[in-house]
PDB file of C-alpha atoms in Angstrom:
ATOM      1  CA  UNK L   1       5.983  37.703 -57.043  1.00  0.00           C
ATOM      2  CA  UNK L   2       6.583  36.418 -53.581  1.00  0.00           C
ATOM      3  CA  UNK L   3       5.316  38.612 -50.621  1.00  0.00           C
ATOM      4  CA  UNK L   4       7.586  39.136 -47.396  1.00  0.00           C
ATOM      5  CA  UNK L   5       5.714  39.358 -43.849  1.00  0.00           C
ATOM      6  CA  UNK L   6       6.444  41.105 -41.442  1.00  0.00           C
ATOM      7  CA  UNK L   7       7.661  38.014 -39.431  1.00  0.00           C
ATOM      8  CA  UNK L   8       9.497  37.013 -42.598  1.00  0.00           C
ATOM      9  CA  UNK L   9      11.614  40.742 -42.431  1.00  0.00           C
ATOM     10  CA  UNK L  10      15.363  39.656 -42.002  1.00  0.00           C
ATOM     11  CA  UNK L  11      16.563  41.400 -39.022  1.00  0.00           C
ATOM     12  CA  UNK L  12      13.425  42.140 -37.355  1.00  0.00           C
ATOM     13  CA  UNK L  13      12.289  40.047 -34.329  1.00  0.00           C
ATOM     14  CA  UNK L  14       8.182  39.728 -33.713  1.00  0.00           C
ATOM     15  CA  UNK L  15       7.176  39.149 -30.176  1.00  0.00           C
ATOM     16  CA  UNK L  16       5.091  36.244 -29.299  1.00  0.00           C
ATOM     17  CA  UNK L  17       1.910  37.132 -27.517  1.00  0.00           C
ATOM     18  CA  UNK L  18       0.308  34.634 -25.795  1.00  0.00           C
ATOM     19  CA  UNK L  19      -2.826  33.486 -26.197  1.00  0.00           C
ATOM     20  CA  UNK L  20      -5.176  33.213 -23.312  1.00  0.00           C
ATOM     21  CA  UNK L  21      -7.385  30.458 -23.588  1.00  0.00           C
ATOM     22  CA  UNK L  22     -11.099  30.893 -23.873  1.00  0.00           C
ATOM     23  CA  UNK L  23     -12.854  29.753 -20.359  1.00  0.00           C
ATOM     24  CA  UNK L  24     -15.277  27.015 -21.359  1.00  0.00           C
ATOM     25  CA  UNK L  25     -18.027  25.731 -19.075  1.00  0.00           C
ATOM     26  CA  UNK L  26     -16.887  23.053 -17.069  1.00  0.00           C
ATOM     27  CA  UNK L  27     -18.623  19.929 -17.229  1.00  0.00           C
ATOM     28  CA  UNK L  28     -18.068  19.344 -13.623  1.00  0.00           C
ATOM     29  CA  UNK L  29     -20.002  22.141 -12.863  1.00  0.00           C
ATOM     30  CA  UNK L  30     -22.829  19.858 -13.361  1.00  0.00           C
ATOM     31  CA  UNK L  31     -21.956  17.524 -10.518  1.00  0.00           C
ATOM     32  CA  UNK L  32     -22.870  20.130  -8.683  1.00  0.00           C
ATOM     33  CA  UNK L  33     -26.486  18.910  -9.225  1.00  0.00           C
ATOM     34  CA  UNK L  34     -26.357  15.719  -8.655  1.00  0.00           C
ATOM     35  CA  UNK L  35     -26.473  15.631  -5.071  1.00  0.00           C
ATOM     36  CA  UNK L  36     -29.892  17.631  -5.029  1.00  0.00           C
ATOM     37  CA  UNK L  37     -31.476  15.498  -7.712  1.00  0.00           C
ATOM     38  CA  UNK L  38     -30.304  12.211  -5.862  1.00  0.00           C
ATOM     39  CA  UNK L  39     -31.914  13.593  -2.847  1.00  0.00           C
ATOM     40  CA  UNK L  40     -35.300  14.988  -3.972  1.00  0.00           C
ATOM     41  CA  UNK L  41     -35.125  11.259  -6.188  1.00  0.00           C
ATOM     42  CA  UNK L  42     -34.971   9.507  -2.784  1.00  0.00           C
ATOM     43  CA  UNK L  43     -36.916  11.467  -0.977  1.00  0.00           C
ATOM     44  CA  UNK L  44     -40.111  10.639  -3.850  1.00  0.00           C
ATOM     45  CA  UNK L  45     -39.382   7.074  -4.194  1.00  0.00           C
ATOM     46  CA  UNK L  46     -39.406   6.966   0.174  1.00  0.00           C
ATOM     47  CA  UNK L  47     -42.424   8.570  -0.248  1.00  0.00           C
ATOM     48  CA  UNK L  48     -44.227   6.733  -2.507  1.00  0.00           C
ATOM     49  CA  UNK L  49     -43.114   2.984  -1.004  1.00  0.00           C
ATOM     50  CA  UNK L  50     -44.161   3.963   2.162  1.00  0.00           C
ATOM     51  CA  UNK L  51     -40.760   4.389   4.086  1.00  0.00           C
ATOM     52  CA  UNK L  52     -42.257   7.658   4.888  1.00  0.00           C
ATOM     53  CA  UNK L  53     -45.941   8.527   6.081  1.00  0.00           C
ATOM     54  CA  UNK L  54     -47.502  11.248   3.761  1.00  0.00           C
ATOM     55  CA  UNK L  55     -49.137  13.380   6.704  1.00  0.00           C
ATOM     56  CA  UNK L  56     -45.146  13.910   8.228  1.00  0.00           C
ATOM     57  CA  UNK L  57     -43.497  14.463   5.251  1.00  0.00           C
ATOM     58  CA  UNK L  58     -45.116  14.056   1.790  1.00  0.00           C
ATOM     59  CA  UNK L  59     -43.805  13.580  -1.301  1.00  0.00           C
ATOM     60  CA  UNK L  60     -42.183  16.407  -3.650  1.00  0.00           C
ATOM     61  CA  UNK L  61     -44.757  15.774  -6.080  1.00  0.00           C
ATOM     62  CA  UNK L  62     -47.283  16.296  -3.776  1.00  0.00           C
ATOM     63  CA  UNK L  63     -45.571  19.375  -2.707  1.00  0.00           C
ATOM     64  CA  UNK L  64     -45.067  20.579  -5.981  1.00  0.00           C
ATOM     65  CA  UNK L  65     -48.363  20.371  -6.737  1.00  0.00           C
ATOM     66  CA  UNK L  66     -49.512  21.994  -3.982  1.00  0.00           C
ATOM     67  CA  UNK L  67     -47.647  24.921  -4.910  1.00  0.00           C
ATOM     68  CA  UNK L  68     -49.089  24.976  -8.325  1.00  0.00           C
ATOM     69  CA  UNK L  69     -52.622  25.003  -7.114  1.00  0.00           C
ATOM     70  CA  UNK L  70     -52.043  28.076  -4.632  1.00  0.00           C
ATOM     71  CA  UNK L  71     -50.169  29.793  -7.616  1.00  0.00           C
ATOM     72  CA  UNK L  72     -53.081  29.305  -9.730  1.00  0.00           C
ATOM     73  CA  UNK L  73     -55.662  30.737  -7.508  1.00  0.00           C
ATOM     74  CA  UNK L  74     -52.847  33.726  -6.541  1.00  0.00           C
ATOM     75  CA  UNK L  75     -52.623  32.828  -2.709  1.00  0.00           C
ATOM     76  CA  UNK L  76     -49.069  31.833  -2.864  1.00  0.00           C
ATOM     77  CA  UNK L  77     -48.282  35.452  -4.994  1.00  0.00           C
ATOM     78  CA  UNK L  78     -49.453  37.319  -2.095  1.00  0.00           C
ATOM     79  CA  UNK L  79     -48.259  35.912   0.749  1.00  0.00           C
ATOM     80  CA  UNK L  80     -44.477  35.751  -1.160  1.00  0.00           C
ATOM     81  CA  UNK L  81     -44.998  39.878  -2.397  1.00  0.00           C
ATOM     82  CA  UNK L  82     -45.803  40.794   1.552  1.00  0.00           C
ATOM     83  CA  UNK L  83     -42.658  38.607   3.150  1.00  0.00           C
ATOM     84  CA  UNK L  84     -40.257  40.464   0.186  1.00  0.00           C
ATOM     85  CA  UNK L  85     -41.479  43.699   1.159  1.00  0.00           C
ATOM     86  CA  UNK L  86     -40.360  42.955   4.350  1.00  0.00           C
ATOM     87  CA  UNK L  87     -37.511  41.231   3.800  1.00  0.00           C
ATOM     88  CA  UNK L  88     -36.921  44.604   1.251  1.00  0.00           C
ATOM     89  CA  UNK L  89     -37.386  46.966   4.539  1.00  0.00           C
ATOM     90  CA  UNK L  90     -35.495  45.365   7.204  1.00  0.00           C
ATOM     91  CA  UNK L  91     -32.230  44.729   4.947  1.00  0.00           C
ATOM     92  CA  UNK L  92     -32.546  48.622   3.936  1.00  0.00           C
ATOM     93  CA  UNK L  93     -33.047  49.686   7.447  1.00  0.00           C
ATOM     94  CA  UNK L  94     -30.545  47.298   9.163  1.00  0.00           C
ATOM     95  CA  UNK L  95     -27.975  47.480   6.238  1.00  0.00           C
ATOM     96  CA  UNK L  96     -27.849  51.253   5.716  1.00  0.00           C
ATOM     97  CA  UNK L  97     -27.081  51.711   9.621  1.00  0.00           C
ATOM     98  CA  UNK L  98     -25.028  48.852   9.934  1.00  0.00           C
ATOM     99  CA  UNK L  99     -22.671  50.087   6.545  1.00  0.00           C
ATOM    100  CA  UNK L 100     -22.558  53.800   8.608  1.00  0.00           C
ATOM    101  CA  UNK L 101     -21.408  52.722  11.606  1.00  0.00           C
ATOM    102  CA  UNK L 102     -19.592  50.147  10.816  1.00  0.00           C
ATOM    103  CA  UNK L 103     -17.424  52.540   8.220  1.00  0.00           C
ATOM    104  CA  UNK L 104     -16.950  55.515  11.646  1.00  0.00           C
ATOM    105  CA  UNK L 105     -15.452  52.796  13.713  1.00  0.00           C
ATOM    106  CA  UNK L 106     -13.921  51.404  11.107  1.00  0.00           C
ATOM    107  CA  UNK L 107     -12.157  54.628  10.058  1.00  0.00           C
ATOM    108  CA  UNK L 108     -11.953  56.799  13.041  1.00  0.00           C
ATOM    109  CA  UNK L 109     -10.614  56.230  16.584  1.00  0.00           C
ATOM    110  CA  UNK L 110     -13.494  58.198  17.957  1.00  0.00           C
ATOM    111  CA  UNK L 111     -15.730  56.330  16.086  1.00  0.00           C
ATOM    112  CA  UNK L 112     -14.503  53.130  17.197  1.00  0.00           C
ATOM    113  CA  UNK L 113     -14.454  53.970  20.812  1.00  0.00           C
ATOM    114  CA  UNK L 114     -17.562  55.434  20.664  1.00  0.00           C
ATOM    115  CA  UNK L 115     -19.353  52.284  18.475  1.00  0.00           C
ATOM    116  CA  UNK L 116     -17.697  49.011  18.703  1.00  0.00           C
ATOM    117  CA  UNK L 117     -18.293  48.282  22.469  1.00  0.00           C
ATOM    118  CA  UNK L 118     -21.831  48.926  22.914  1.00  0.00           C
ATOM    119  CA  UNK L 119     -22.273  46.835  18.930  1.00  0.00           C
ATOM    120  CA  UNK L 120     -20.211  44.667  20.891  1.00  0.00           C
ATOM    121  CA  UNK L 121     -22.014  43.993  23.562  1.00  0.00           C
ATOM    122  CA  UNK L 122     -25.178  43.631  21.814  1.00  0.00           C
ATOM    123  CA  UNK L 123     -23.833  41.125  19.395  1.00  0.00           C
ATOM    124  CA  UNK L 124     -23.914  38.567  22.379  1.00  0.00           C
ATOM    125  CA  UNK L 125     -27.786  38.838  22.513  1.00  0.00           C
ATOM    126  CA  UNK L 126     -29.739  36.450  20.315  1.00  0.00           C
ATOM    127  CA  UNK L 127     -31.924  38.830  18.824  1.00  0.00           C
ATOM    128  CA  UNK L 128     -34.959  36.462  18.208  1.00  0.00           C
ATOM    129  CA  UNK L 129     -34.855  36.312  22.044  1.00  0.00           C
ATOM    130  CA  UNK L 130     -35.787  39.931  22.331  1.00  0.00           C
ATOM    131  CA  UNK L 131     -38.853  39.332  20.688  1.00  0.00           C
ATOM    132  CA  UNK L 132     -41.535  40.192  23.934  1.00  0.00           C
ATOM    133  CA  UNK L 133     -39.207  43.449  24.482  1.00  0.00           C
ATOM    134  CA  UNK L 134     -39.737  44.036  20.940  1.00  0.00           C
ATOM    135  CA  UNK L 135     -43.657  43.764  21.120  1.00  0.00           C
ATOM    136  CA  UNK L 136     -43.583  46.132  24.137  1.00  0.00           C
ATOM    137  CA  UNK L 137     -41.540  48.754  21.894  1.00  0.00           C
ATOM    138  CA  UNK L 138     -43.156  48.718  18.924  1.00  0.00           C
ATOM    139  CA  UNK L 139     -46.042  46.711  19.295  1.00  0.00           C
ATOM    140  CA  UNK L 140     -47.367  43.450  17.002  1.00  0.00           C
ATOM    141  CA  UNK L 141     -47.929  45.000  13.728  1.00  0.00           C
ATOM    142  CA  UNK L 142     -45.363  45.134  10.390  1.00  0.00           C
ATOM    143  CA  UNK L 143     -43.019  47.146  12.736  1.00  0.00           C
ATOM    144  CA  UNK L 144     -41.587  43.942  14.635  1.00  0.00           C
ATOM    145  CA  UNK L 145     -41.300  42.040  11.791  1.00  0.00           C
ATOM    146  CA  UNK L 146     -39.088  44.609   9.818  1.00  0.00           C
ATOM    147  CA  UNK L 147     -36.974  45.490  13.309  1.00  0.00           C
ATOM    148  CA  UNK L 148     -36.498  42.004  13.418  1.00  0.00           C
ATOM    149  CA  UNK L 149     -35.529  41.456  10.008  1.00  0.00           C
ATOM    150  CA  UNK L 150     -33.200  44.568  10.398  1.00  0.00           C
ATOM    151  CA  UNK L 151     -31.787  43.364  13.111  1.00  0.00           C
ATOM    152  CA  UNK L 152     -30.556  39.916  11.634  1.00  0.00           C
ATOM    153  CA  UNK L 153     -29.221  42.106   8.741  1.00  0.00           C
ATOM    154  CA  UNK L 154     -27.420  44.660  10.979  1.00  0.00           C
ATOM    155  CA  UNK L 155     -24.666  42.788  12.918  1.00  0.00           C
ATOM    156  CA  UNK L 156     -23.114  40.681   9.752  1.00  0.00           C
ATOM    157  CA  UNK L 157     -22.695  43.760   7.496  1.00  0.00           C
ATOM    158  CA  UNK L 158     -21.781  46.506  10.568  1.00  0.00           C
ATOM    159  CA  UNK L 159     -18.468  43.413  11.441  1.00  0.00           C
ATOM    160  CA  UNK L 160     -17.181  42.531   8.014  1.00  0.00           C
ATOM    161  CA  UNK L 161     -17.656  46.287   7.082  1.00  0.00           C
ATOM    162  CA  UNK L 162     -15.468  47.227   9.933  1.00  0.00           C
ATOM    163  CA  UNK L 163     -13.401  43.840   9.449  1.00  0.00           C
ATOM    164  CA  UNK L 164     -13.250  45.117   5.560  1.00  0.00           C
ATOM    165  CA  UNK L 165     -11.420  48.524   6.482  1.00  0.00           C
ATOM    166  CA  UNK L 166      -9.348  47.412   9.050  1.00  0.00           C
ATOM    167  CA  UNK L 167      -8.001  44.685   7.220  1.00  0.00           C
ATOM    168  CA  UNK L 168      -6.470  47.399   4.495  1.00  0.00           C
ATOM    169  CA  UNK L 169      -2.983  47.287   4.353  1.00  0.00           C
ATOM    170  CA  UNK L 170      -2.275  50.592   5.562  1.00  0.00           C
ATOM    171  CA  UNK L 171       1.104  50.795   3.112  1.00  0.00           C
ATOM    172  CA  UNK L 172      -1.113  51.323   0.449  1.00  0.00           C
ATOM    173  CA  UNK L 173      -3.124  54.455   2.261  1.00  0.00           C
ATOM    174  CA  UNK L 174      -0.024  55.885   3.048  1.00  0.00           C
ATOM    175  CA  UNK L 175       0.976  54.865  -0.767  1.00  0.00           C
ATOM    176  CA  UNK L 176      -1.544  56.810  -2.121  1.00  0.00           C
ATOM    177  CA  UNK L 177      -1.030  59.904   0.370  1.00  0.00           C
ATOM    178  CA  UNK L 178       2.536  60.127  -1.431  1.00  0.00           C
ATOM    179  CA  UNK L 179       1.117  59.787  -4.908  1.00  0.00           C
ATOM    180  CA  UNK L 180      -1.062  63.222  -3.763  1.00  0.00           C
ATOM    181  CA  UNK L 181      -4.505  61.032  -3.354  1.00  0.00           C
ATOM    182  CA  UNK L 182      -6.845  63.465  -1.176  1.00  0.00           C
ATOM    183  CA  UNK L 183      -8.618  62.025   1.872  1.00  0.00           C
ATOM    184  CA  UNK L 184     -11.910  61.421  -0.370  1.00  0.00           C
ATOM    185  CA  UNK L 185     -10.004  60.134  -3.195  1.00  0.00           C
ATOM    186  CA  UNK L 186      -8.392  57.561  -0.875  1.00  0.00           C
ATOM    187  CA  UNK L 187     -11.513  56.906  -0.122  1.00  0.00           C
ATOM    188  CA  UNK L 188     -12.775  55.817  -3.722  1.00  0.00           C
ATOM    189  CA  UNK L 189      -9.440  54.114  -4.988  1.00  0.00           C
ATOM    190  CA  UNK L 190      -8.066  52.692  -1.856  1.00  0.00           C
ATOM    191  CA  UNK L 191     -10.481  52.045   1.321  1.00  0.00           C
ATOM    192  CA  UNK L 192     -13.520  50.973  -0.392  1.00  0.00           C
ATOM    193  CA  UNK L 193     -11.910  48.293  -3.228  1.00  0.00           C
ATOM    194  CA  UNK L 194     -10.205  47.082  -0.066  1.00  0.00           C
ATOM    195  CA  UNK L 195     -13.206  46.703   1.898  1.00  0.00           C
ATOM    196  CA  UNK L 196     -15.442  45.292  -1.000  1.00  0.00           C
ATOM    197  CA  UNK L 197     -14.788  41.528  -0.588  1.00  0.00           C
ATOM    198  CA  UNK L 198     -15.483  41.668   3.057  1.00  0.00           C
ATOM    199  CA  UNK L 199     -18.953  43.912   3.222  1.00  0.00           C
ATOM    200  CA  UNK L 200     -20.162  41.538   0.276  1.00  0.00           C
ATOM    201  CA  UNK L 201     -19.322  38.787   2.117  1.00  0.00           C
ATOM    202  CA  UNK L 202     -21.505  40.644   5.017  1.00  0.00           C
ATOM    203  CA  UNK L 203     -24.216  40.705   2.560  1.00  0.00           C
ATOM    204  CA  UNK L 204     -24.847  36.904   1.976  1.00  0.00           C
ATOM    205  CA  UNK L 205     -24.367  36.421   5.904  1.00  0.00           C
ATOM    206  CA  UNK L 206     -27.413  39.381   6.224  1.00  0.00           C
ATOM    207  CA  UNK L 207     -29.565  38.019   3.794  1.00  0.00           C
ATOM    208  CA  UNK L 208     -29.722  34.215   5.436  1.00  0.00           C
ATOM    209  CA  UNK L 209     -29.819  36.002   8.731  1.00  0.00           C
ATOM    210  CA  UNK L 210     -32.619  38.216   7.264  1.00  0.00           C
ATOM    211  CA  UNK L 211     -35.100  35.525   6.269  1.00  0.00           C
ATOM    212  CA  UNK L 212     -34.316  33.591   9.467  1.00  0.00           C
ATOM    213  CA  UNK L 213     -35.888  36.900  11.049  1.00  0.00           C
ATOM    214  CA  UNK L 214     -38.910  36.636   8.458  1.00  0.00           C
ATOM    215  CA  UNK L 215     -39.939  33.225   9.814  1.00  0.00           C
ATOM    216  CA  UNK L 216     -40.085  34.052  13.674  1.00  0.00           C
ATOM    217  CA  UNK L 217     -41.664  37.644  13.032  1.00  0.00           C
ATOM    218  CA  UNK L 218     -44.689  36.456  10.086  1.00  0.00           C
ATOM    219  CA  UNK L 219     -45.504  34.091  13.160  1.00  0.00           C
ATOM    220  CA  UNK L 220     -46.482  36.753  15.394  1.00  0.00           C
ATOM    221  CA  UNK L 221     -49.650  38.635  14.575  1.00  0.00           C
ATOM    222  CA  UNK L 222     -49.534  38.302  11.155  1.00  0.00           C
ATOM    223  CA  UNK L 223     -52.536  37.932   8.507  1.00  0.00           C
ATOM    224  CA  UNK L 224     -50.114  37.987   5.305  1.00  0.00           C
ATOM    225  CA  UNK L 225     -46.738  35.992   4.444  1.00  0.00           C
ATOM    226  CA  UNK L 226     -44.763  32.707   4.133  1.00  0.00           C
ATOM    227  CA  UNK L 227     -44.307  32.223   7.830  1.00  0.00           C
ATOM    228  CA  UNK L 228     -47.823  33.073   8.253  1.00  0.00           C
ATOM    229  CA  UNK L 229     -49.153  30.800   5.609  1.00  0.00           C
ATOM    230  CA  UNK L 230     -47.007  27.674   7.294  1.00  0.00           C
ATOM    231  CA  UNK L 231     -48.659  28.522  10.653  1.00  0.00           C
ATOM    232  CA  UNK L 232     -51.857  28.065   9.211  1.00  0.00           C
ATOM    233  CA  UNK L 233     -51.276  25.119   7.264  1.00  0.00           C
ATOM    234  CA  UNK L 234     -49.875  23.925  10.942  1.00  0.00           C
ATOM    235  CA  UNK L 235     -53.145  24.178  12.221  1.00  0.00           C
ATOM    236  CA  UNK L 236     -55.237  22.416   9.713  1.00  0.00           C
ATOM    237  CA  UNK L 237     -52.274  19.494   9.726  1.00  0.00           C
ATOM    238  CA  UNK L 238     -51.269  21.081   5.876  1.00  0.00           C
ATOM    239  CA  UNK L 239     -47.602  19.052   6.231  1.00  0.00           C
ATOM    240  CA  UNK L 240     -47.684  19.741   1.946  1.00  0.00           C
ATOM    241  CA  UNK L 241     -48.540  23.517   2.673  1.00  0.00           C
ATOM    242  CA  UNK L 242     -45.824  23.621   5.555  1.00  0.00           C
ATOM    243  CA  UNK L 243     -43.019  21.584   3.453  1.00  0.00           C
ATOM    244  CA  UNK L 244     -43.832  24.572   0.559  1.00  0.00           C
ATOM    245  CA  UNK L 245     -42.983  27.554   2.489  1.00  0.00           C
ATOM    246  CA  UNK L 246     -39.969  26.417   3.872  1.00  0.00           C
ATOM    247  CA  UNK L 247     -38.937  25.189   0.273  1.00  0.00           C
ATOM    248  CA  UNK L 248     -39.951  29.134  -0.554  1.00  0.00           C
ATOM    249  CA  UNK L 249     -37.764  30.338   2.078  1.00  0.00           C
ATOM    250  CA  UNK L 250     -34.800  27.884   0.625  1.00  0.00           C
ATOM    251  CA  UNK L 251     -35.474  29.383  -2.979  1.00  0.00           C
ATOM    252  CA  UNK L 252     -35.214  32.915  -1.749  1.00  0.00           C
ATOM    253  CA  UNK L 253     -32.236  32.489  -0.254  1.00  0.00           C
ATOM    254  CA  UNK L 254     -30.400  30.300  -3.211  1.00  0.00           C
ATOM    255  CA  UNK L 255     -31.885  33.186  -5.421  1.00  0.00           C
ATOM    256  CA  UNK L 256     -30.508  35.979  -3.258  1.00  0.00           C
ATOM    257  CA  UNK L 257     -26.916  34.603  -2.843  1.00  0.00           C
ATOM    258  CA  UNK L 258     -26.398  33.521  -6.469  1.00  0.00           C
ATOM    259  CA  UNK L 259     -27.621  37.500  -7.439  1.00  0.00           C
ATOM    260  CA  UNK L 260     -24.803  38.862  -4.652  1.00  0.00           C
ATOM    261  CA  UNK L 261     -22.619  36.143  -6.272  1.00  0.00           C
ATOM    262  CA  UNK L 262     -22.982  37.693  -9.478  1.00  0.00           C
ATOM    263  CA  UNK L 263     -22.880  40.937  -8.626  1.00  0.00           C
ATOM    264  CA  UNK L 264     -19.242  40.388  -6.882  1.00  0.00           C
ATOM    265  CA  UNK L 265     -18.119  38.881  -9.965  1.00  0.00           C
ATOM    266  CA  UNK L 266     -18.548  41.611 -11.599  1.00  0.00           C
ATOM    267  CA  UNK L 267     -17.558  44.467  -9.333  1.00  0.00           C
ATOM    268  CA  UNK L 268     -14.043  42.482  -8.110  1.00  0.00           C
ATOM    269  CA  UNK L 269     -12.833  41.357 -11.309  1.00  0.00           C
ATOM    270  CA  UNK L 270      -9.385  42.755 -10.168  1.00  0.00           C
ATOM    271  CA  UNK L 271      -9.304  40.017  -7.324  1.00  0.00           C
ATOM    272  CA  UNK L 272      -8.265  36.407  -8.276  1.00  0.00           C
ATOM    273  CA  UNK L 273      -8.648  34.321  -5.601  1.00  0.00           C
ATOM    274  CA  UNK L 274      -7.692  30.934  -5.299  1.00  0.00           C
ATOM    275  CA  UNK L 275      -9.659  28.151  -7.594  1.00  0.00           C
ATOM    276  CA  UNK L 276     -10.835  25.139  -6.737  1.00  0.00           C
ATOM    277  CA  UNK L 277      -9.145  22.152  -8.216  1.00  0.00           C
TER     278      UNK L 277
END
């Protein structure tokens, strides 16, 4: 006895769903390492010939071994835990006051009349450059090093929070007024998927800025830290010691990015930007 299907039923017409294709891995994603490899490559093989003198820049093996031998003993693990701390504390401290003022101006008129000039004006100082005013302020301990820190974090998150709600199409606040949204409801739905793509764009911009800060302020007074570490290998001619901790500082901030990178994945899967071809 035959059986009759559904899409076999005479009279009856079965819509044809597409089928989305299952994202693979692309293979060219592994270009993307080819560039490094070819460099680090040259830079051993330069090292090792001779094309490049040992006590100015020595090889990555050298380097890499260095880094294995202050691992081992634990010298490198402390100096990295003190210079996240800070890093930790300055982005809190800058971010969190930079993400509340730059949501008043960015949302009232008072706010930004109040705000935005004197952030403004400010902005136009480099803020590494206000390291002696600094000292006199809060003196040569951990407290410049996180105000500097917060300081590099403040200015990219306070503009591209502002930039974020300002840049809202204001059809669809008024859009969601007429659907009978309340002001803290707009809010949520509205202003702060808006706003998203720009403050996490602030945050990448913060964190370089942040560890930027971290070099100049563990070279001021300090007994603890990357940048402190470097300064010391400076003085003792360390060039492997030196070529570490800025390789530490590179890390960090490859490590930091591709985390934020994630993380806006996953909170703005509603965008779809344009794709590289």
């Amino acid at each position: 006895m035959s059986r009759t299907t559904l899409a076999e039923a005479p009279g009856e017409v079965v819509p044809v769903v597409p089928v989305t294709p299952v994202r693979r891995l692309s293979t060219r994603r592994w270009w993307r390492l080819v560039s490094p490899v070819a460099l680090i490559l040259g830079w051993e093989v330069a090292a090792r010939t001779g094309l490049l003198a040992p006590e100015k820049l020595p090889a990555p093996s050298a380097v890499l071994a260095t880094g294995w031998r202050l691992s081992r003993d634990g010298t490198l693990a402390v100096h990295l835990l003190d210079s996240l701390t800070r890093a930790g504390a300055g982005l809190l401290v800058g971010g969190v006051l930079a993400l509340i003022l730059g949501t008043v101006a960015g949302l009232l008129r008072l706010g930004d009349d109040l705000v935005d000039p004197p952030v403004q004006m400010a902005r136009m100082l480099p803020h590494l450059g206000l390291v002696p005013l600094l000292i006199i302020w809060v003196g040569i301990g951990e407290s410049l090093k996180i105000s500097l820190v917060a300081l590099g974090a403040f200015f990219p998150i306070y503009f591209n929070t502002y930039a974020g709600i300002r840049d809202i199409d204001e059809r669809l606040v008024e859009a969601a007024r007429t659907c009978g949204l309340g002001q803290a409801a707009r809010l949520r739905h509205v202003v702060l998927p808006g706003a998203l793509p720009s403050l996490f764009l602030g945050l990448r911009l913060a964190i370089g800025a942040a560890w930027l800060s971290l070099v100049v302020g563990e070279q001021v007074n300090a007994q603890t830290g990357i940048g402190f570490l470097m300064m010391e290998a400076r003085e003792f001619s360390q060039t492997d010691v030196v070529v570490l901790g800025l390789l530490v500082y590179a890390l960090l901030g490859l490590i930091s990015d591709l985390a934020l990178r994630v993380a806006e994945r996953r909170m703005l899967t509603w965008r779809r930007g344009l794709r590289a071809t």
